[in-house]
Amino acid sequence: MSNKWNQLFFESEIPFYIYKLNKGDSLIFKYQTKYKPLIIVFYGTVYIMKIFTNSESIFLAILTNKSIIDFNFNFLDSNYVYYKVVALENTYFIKFFWLDYIAHCQYLSTSIKLLDLFRYTLRQYESSSYVLMHKSIRYRVVQLLLLLCKDFGVLNKNHILIPFELSQKTISYITGSNSITVNKVMNFLIKRLFIKYIVKNKILICYFSFFSYLRNNKIT
């Protein structure tokens, strides 16, 4: 755990718990009336889906370090939805409760840090929302790749590497499509030499030609 968060929580005497979510594992959250937990992502990457009782789902956001997970404000739809948090890589969380935070928080610095997390998380939700703005599945996949490159990509000589496994099943889940359609889009991008997808390792590489093409053709 980050030393600064460790220090802040201990100084404030706020009870907290540390959890690990292995790559591919998930957590389920529902609105709680009595105990209202908050969760800080302090290492790793997850994506969040809103799932309805009829099994339909909506992608909400991809969150990483310095993000905060809080579903306690959605009481109006608490009877027919729940939230699924899925780890794209091994991820660690700090879990604490609002009442404990209010009762024990005596340091202004801790409050400011928490507000910074909320601001950062809102920006991530906003960036993620662009994925579903497009009606076309091809454009949704393209927008998702751009988001991953911008927020998580590792820059190399002629490409950007997504530093965690990204299966086509995950891409279809996030974009609200099926694996067959996603496979067609990925094959199109691969044939145009815009991306390289290493199926065995589920590793994705986006070449600079991909970004040049999008800029020149105003796809985004």
mmCIF file of C-alpha atoms in Angstrom:
data_model
loop_
_atom_site.group_PDB
_atom_site.id
_atom_site.type_symbol
_atom_site.label_atom_id
_atom_site.label_comp_id
_atom_site.label_asym_id
_atom_site.label_seq_id
_atom_site.Cartn_x
_atom_site.Cartn_y
_atom_site.Cartn_z
ATOM 1 C CA MET A 1 0.000 0.000 0.000
ATOM 2 C CA SER A 2 1.111 3.534 -0.679
ATOM 3 C CA ASN A 3 2.931 4.899 2.369
ATOM 4 C CA LYS A 4 1.059 8.205 2.219
ATOM 5 C CA TRP A 5 -2.347 6.502 2.422
ATOM 6 C CA ASN A 6 -1.117 4.177 5.141
ATOM 7 C CA GLN A 7 0.099 7.159 7.126
ATOM 8 C CA LEU A 8 -3.071 9.226 6.587
ATOM 9 C CA PHE A 9 -5.393 6.465 7.756
ATOM 10 C CA PHE A 10 -3.304 5.606 10.790
ATOM 11 C CA GLU A 11 -2.927 9.262 11.781
ATOM 12 C CA SER A 12 -6.671 9.805 11.488
ATOM 13 C CA GLU A 13 -7.404 6.571 13.384
ATOM 14 C CA ILE A 14 -9.959 5.624 10.730
ATOM 15 C CA PRO A 15 -10.635 1.849 10.777
ATOM 16 C CA PHE A 16 -9.900 0.374 7.371
ATOM 17 C CA TYR A 17 -9.473 -2.936 5.599
ATOM 18 C CA ILE A 18 -7.210 -3.995 2.740
ATOM 19 C CA TYR A 19 -8.458 -6.298 -0.011
ATOM 20 C CA LYS A 20 -6.860 -7.881 -3.056
ATOM 21 C CA LEU A 21 -8.749 -8.745 -6.240
ATOM 22 C CA ASN A 22 -6.900 -11.073 -8.588
ATOM 23 C CA LYS A 23 -6.907 -10.458 -12.328
ATOM 24 C CA GLY A 24 -10.256 -11.472 -13.788
ATOM 25 C CA ASP A 25 -12.015 -11.665 -10.420
ATOM 26 C CA SER A 26 -14.925 -9.404 -9.535
ATOM 27 C CA LEU A 27 -16.773 -7.795 -6.631
ATOM 28 C CA ILE A 28 -20.530 -7.240 -6.439
ATOM 29 C CA PHE A 29 -21.973 -4.114 -4.780
ATOM 30 C CA LYS A 30 -25.527 -3.138 -3.909
ATOM 31 C CA TYR A 31 -26.844 -0.018 -2.232
ATOM 32 C CA GLN A 32 -26.689 -0.275 1.570
ATOM 33 C CA THR A 33 -28.966 1.690 3.871
ATOM 34 C CA LYS A 34 -27.109 1.117 7.146
ATOM 35 C CA TYR A 35 -23.393 0.773 6.428
ATOM 36 C CA LYS A 36 -22.065 2.946 3.624
ATOM 37 C CA PRO A 37 -18.628 1.748 2.509
ATOM 38 C CA LEU A 38 -16.114 3.647 0.416
ATOM 39 C CA ILE A 39 -13.361 1.890 -1.480
ATOM 40 C CA ILE A 40 -10.106 3.425 -2.673
ATOM 41 C CA VAL A 41 -8.243 1.776 -5.535
ATOM 42 C CA PHE A 42 -4.615 2.252 -4.545
ATOM 43 C CA TYR A 43 -3.021 -0.202 -6.965
ATOM 44 C CA GLY A 44 -4.306 -1.833 -10.147
ATOM 45 C CA THR A 45 -7.063 -1.310 -12.721
ATOM 46 C CA VAL A 46 -10.742 -2.272 -12.738
ATOM 47 C CA TYR A 47 -13.801 -1.641 -14.866
ATOM 48 C CA ILE A 48 -17.324 -1.171 -13.512
ATOM 49 C CA MET A 49 -20.592 -2.458 -14.948
ATOM 50 C CA LYS A 50 -24.112 -1.511 -13.866
ATOM 51 C CA ILE A 51 -26.249 -4.644 -14.111
ATOM 52 C CA PHE A 52 -30.053 -4.743 -14.067
ATOM 53 C CA THR A 53 -32.248 -7.557 -12.790
ATOM 54 C CA ASN A 54 -33.190 -8.429 -16.388
ATOM 55 C CA SER A 55 -29.475 -9.213 -16.989
ATOM 56 C CA GLU A 56 -28.886 -6.147 -19.172
ATOM 57 C CA SER A 57 -25.730 -4.223 -18.325
ATOM 58 C CA ILE A 58 -24.116 -0.833 -18.927
ATOM 59 C CA PHE A 59 -20.430 -0.009 -18.835
ATOM 60 C CA LEU A 60 -19.716 2.829 -16.395
ATOM 61 C CA ALA A 61 -15.987 3.420 -16.087
ATOM 62 C CA ILE A 62 -12.446 2.150 -16.031
ATOM 63 C CA LEU A 63 -10.779 3.130 -12.759
ATOM 64 C CA THR A 64 -7.179 2.940 -11.654
ATOM 65 C CA ASN A 65 -4.894 4.169 -8.869
ATOM 66 C CA LYS A 66 -6.220 7.132 -6.871
ATOM 67 C CA SER A 67 -9.836 6.349 -7.748
ATOM 68 C CA ILE A 68 -12.678 5.977 -5.294
ATOM 69 C CA ILE A 69 -15.659 3.619 -5.568
ATOM 70 C CA ASP A 70 -18.898 4.872 -4.036
ATOM 71 C CA PHE A 71 -22.342 3.553 -4.988
ATOM 72 C CA ASN A 72 -24.212 4.895 -1.965
ATOM 73 C CA PHE A 73 -25.956 7.714 -3.820
ATOM 74 C CA ASN A 74 -28.030 5.499 -6.109
ATOM 75 C CA PHE A 75 -30.799 4.630 -3.655
ATOM 76 C CA LEU A 76 -33.597 5.252 -6.197
ATOM 77 C CA ASP A 77 -32.643 2.253 -8.327
ATOM 78 C CA SER A 78 -31.342 0.079 -5.485
ATOM 79 C CA ASN A 79 -34.074 -2.533 -5.907
ATOM 80 C CA TYR A 80 -33.305 -3.480 -9.484
ATOM 81 C CA VAL A 81 -29.601 -2.916 -10.099
ATOM 82 C CA TYR A 82 -26.260 -3.954 -8.720
ATOM 83 C CA TYR A 83 -22.685 -3.063 -9.646
ATOM 84 C CA LYS A 84 -19.896 -5.374 -10.734
ATOM 85 C CA VAL A 85 -16.249 -4.358 -10.335
ATOM 86 C CA VAL A 86 -13.920 -6.511 -12.466
ATOM 87 C CA ALA A 87 -10.128 -6.507 -12.136
ATOM 88 C CA LEU A 88 -8.141 -6.077 -15.358
ATOM 89 C CA GLU A 89 -4.997 -6.827 -13.335
ATOM 90 C CA ASN A 90 -4.224 -7.682 -9.722
ATOM 91 C CA THR A 91 -5.784 -4.817 -7.773
ATOM 92 C CA TYR A 92 -5.632 -3.690 -4.142
ATOM 93 C CA PHE A 93 -8.307 -1.715 -2.308
ATOM 94 C CA ILE A 94 -8.728 0.153 0.967
ATOM 95 C CA LYS A 95 -12.238 -0.184 2.367
ATOM 96 C CA PHE A 96 -13.651 2.066 5.088
ATOM 97 C CA PHE A 97 -17.020 3.460 6.129
ATOM 98 C CA TRP A 98 -18.428 6.984 5.999
ATOM 99 C CA LEU A 99 -19.429 7.012 9.674
ATOM 100 C CA ASP A 100 -15.936 5.951 10.735
ATOM 101 C CA TYR A 101 -14.441 8.600 8.494
ATOM 102 C CA ILE A 102 -16.651 11.341 9.942
ATOM 103 C CA ALA A 103 -16.061 10.210 13.523
ATOM 104 C CA HIS A 104 -12.281 9.854 13.321
ATOM 105 C CA CYS A 105 -11.154 12.313 10.664
ATOM 106 C CA GLN A 106 -9.360 15.058 12.571
ATOM 107 C CA TYR A 107 -6.839 16.061 9.929
ATOM 108 C CA LEU A 108 -7.666 18.508 7.171
ATOM 109 C CA SER A 109 -5.070 16.906 4.896
ATOM 110 C CA THR A 110 -7.022 13.634 4.869
ATOM 111 C CA SER A 111 -10.217 15.426 3.825
ATOM 112 C CA ILE A 112 -8.397 17.247 1.054
ATOM 113 C CA LYS A 113 -6.886 13.991 -0.198
ATOM 114 C CA LEU A 114 -10.326 12.370 -0.287
ATOM 115 C CA LEU A 115 -11.758 15.292 -2.283
ATOM 116 C CA ASP A 116 -8.880 14.931 -4.741
ATOM 117 C CA LEU A 117 -9.845 11.290 -5.231
ATOM 118 C CA PHE A 118 -13.453 12.215 -5.978
ATOM 119 C CA ARG A 119 -12.354 14.819 -8.524
ATOM 120 C CA TYR A 120 -9.990 12.372 -10.214
ATOM 121 C CA THR A 121 -12.663 9.657 -10.267
ATOM 122 C CA LEU A 122 -15.201 11.997 -11.872
ATOM 123 C CA ARG A 123 -12.722 12.723 -14.663
ATOM 124 C CA GLN A 124 -12.297 8.990 -15.246
ATOM 125 C CA TYR A 125 -16.069 8.509 -15.423
ATOM 126 C CA GLU A 126 -16.284 11.346 -17.923
ATOM 127 C CA SER A 127 -13.533 9.883 -20.126
ATOM 128 C CA SER A 128 -15.137 6.438 -19.965
ATOM 129 C CA SER A 129 -18.548 7.802 -20.956
ATOM 130 C CA TYR A 130 -17.213 8.684 -24.422
ATOM 131 C CA VAL A 131 -17.032 4.969 -25.264
ATOM 132 C CA LEU A 132 -20.824 4.556 -25.283
ATOM 133 C CA MET A 133 -21.549 7.862 -27.020
ATOM 134 C CA HIS A 134 -21.121 6.153 -30.398
ATOM 135 C CA LYS A 135 -23.914 4.054 -31.903
ATOM 136 C CA SER A 136 -21.467 2.130 -34.070
ATOM 137 C CA ILE A 137 -19.725 -0.780 -32.353
ATOM 138 C CA ARG A 138 -16.623 -0.118 -34.459
ATOM 139 C CA TYR A 139 -16.408 3.426 -33.111
ATOM 140 C CA ARG A 140 -17.026 2.192 -29.562
ATOM 141 C CA VAL A 141 -14.112 -0.217 -29.858
ATOM 142 C CA VAL A 142 -11.923 2.531 -31.339
ATOM 143 C CA GLN A 143 -12.884 4.942 -28.548
ATOM 144 C CA LEU A 144 -12.108 2.286 -25.938
ATOM 145 C CA LEU A 145 -8.668 1.712 -27.445
ATOM 146 C CA LEU A 146 -7.999 5.451 -27.412
ATOM 147 C CA LEU A 147 -9.054 5.670 -23.766
ATOM 148 C CA LEU A 148 -6.789 2.779 -22.787
ATOM 149 C CA CYS A 149 -3.840 4.225 -24.696
ATOM 150 C CA LYS A 150 -4.319 7.705 -23.209
ATOM 151 C CA ASP A 151 -4.803 6.687 -19.580
ATOM 152 C CA PHE A 152 -2.833 3.438 -19.288
ATOM 153 C CA GLY A 153 -0.631 3.011 -22.349
ATOM 154 C CA VAL A 154 3.126 2.498 -22.190
ATOM 155 C CA LEU A 155 4.921 4.473 -24.912
ATOM 156 C CA ASN A 156 7.453 2.663 -27.093
ATOM 157 C CA LYS A 157 9.323 3.596 -30.286
ATOM 158 C CA ASN A 158 6.483 3.143 -32.755
ATOM 159 C CA HIS A 159 3.551 1.948 -30.683
ATOM 160 C CA ILE A 160 1.702 2.152 -27.381
ATOM 161 C CA LEU A 161 1.333 -0.991 -25.301
ATOM 162 C CA ILE A 162 -1.712 -1.649 -23.091
ATOM 163 C CA PRO A 163 0.016 -2.977 -19.954
ATOM 164 C CA PHE A 164 -2.589 -5.559 -18.892
ATOM 165 C CA GLU A 165 -4.514 -8.433 -20.443
ATOM 166 C CA LEU A 166 -7.520 -7.354 -22.475
ATOM 167 C CA SER A 167 -9.556 -10.227 -23.871
ATOM 168 C CA GLN A 168 -11.989 -9.709 -26.722
ATOM 169 C CA LYS A 169 -14.685 -10.943 -24.349
ATOM 170 C CA THR A 170 -13.878 -8.012 -22.041
ATOM 171 C CA ILE A 171 -13.951 -5.583 -24.985
ATOM 172 C CA SER A 172 -17.377 -6.894 -26.035
ATOM 173 C CA TYR A 173 -18.638 -6.635 -22.450
ATOM 174 C CA ILE A 174 -17.532 -3.007 -22.137
ATOM 175 C CA THR A 175 -18.770 -1.923 -25.566
ATOM 176 C CA GLY A 176 -22.135 -3.671 -25.213
ATOM 177 C CA SER A 177 -21.528 -5.911 -28.190
ATOM 178 C CA ASN A 178 -20.945 -9.596 -28.873
ATOM 179 C CA SER A 179 -17.609 -11.307 -29.375
ATOM 180 C CA ILE A 180 -18.260 -11.985 -33.084
ATOM 181 C CA THR A 181 -18.736 -8.292 -33.889
ATOM 182 C CA VAL A 182 -15.736 -7.288 -31.782
ATOM 183 C CA ASN A 183 -13.629 -9.924 -33.532
ATOM 184 C CA LYS A 184 -14.563 -8.436 -36.920
ATOM 185 C CA VAL A 185 -13.606 -4.924 -35.769
ATOM 186 C CA MET A 186 -10.304 -6.119 -34.331
ATOM 187 C CA ASN A 187 -9.474 -8.048 -37.505
ATOM 188 C CA PHE A 188 -10.209 -4.930 -39.576
ATOM 189 C CA LEU A 189 -7.792 -2.878 -37.451
ATOM 190 C CA ILE A 190 -5.175 -5.629 -37.562
ATOM 191 C CA LYS A 191 -5.360 -5.952 -41.355
ATOM 192 C CA ARG A 192 -4.894 -2.190 -41.695
ATOM 193 C CA LEU A 193 -1.771 -2.544 -39.524
ATOM 194 C CA PHE A 194 -3.211 -0.164 -36.917
ATOM 195 C CA ILE A 195 -3.007 -2.577 -34.005
ATOM 196 C CA LYS A 196 -1.434 -5.890 -33.092
ATOM 197 C CA TYR A 197 -3.304 -8.297 -30.845
ATOM 198 C CA ILE A 198 -1.317 -11.145 -29.310
ATOM 199 C CA VAL A 199 -4.103 -13.659 -28.722
ATOM 200 C CA LYS A 200 -2.080 -16.000 -26.530
ATOM 201 C CA ASN A 201 -1.180 -13.290 -24.027
ATOM 202 C CA LYS A 202 -4.240 -11.079 -24.688
ATOM 203 C CA ILE A 203 -1.856 -8.130 -25.080
ATOM 204 C CA LEU A 204 -2.810 -5.203 -27.305
ATOM 205 C CA ILE A 205 -0.462 -2.869 -29.176
ATOM 206 C CA CYS A 206 -1.651 0.302 -30.962
ATOM 207 C CA TYR A 207 0.701 1.602 -33.665
ATOM 208 C CA PHE A 208 1.142 5.326 -34.279
ATOM 209 C CA SER A 209 -0.417 4.850 -37.728
ATOM 210 C CA PHE A 210 -3.683 4.123 -35.890
ATOM 211 C CA PHE A 211 -3.738 7.591 -34.333
ATOM 212 C CA SER A 212 -2.682 9.287 -37.586
ATOM 213 C CA TYR A 213 -5.518 7.596 -39.450
ATOM 214 C CA LEU A 214 -8.079 8.638 -36.838
ATOM 215 C CA ARG A 215 -6.850 12.222 -36.846
ATOM 216 C CA ASN A 216 -6.901 12.522 -40.635
ATOM 217 C CA ASN A 217 -10.295 10.867 -41.023
ATOM 218 C CA LYS A 218 -11.885 12.498 -37.952
ATOM 219 C CA ILE A 219 -13.260 9.199 -36.721
ATOM 220 C CA THR A 220 -13.316 10.299 -33.093
#
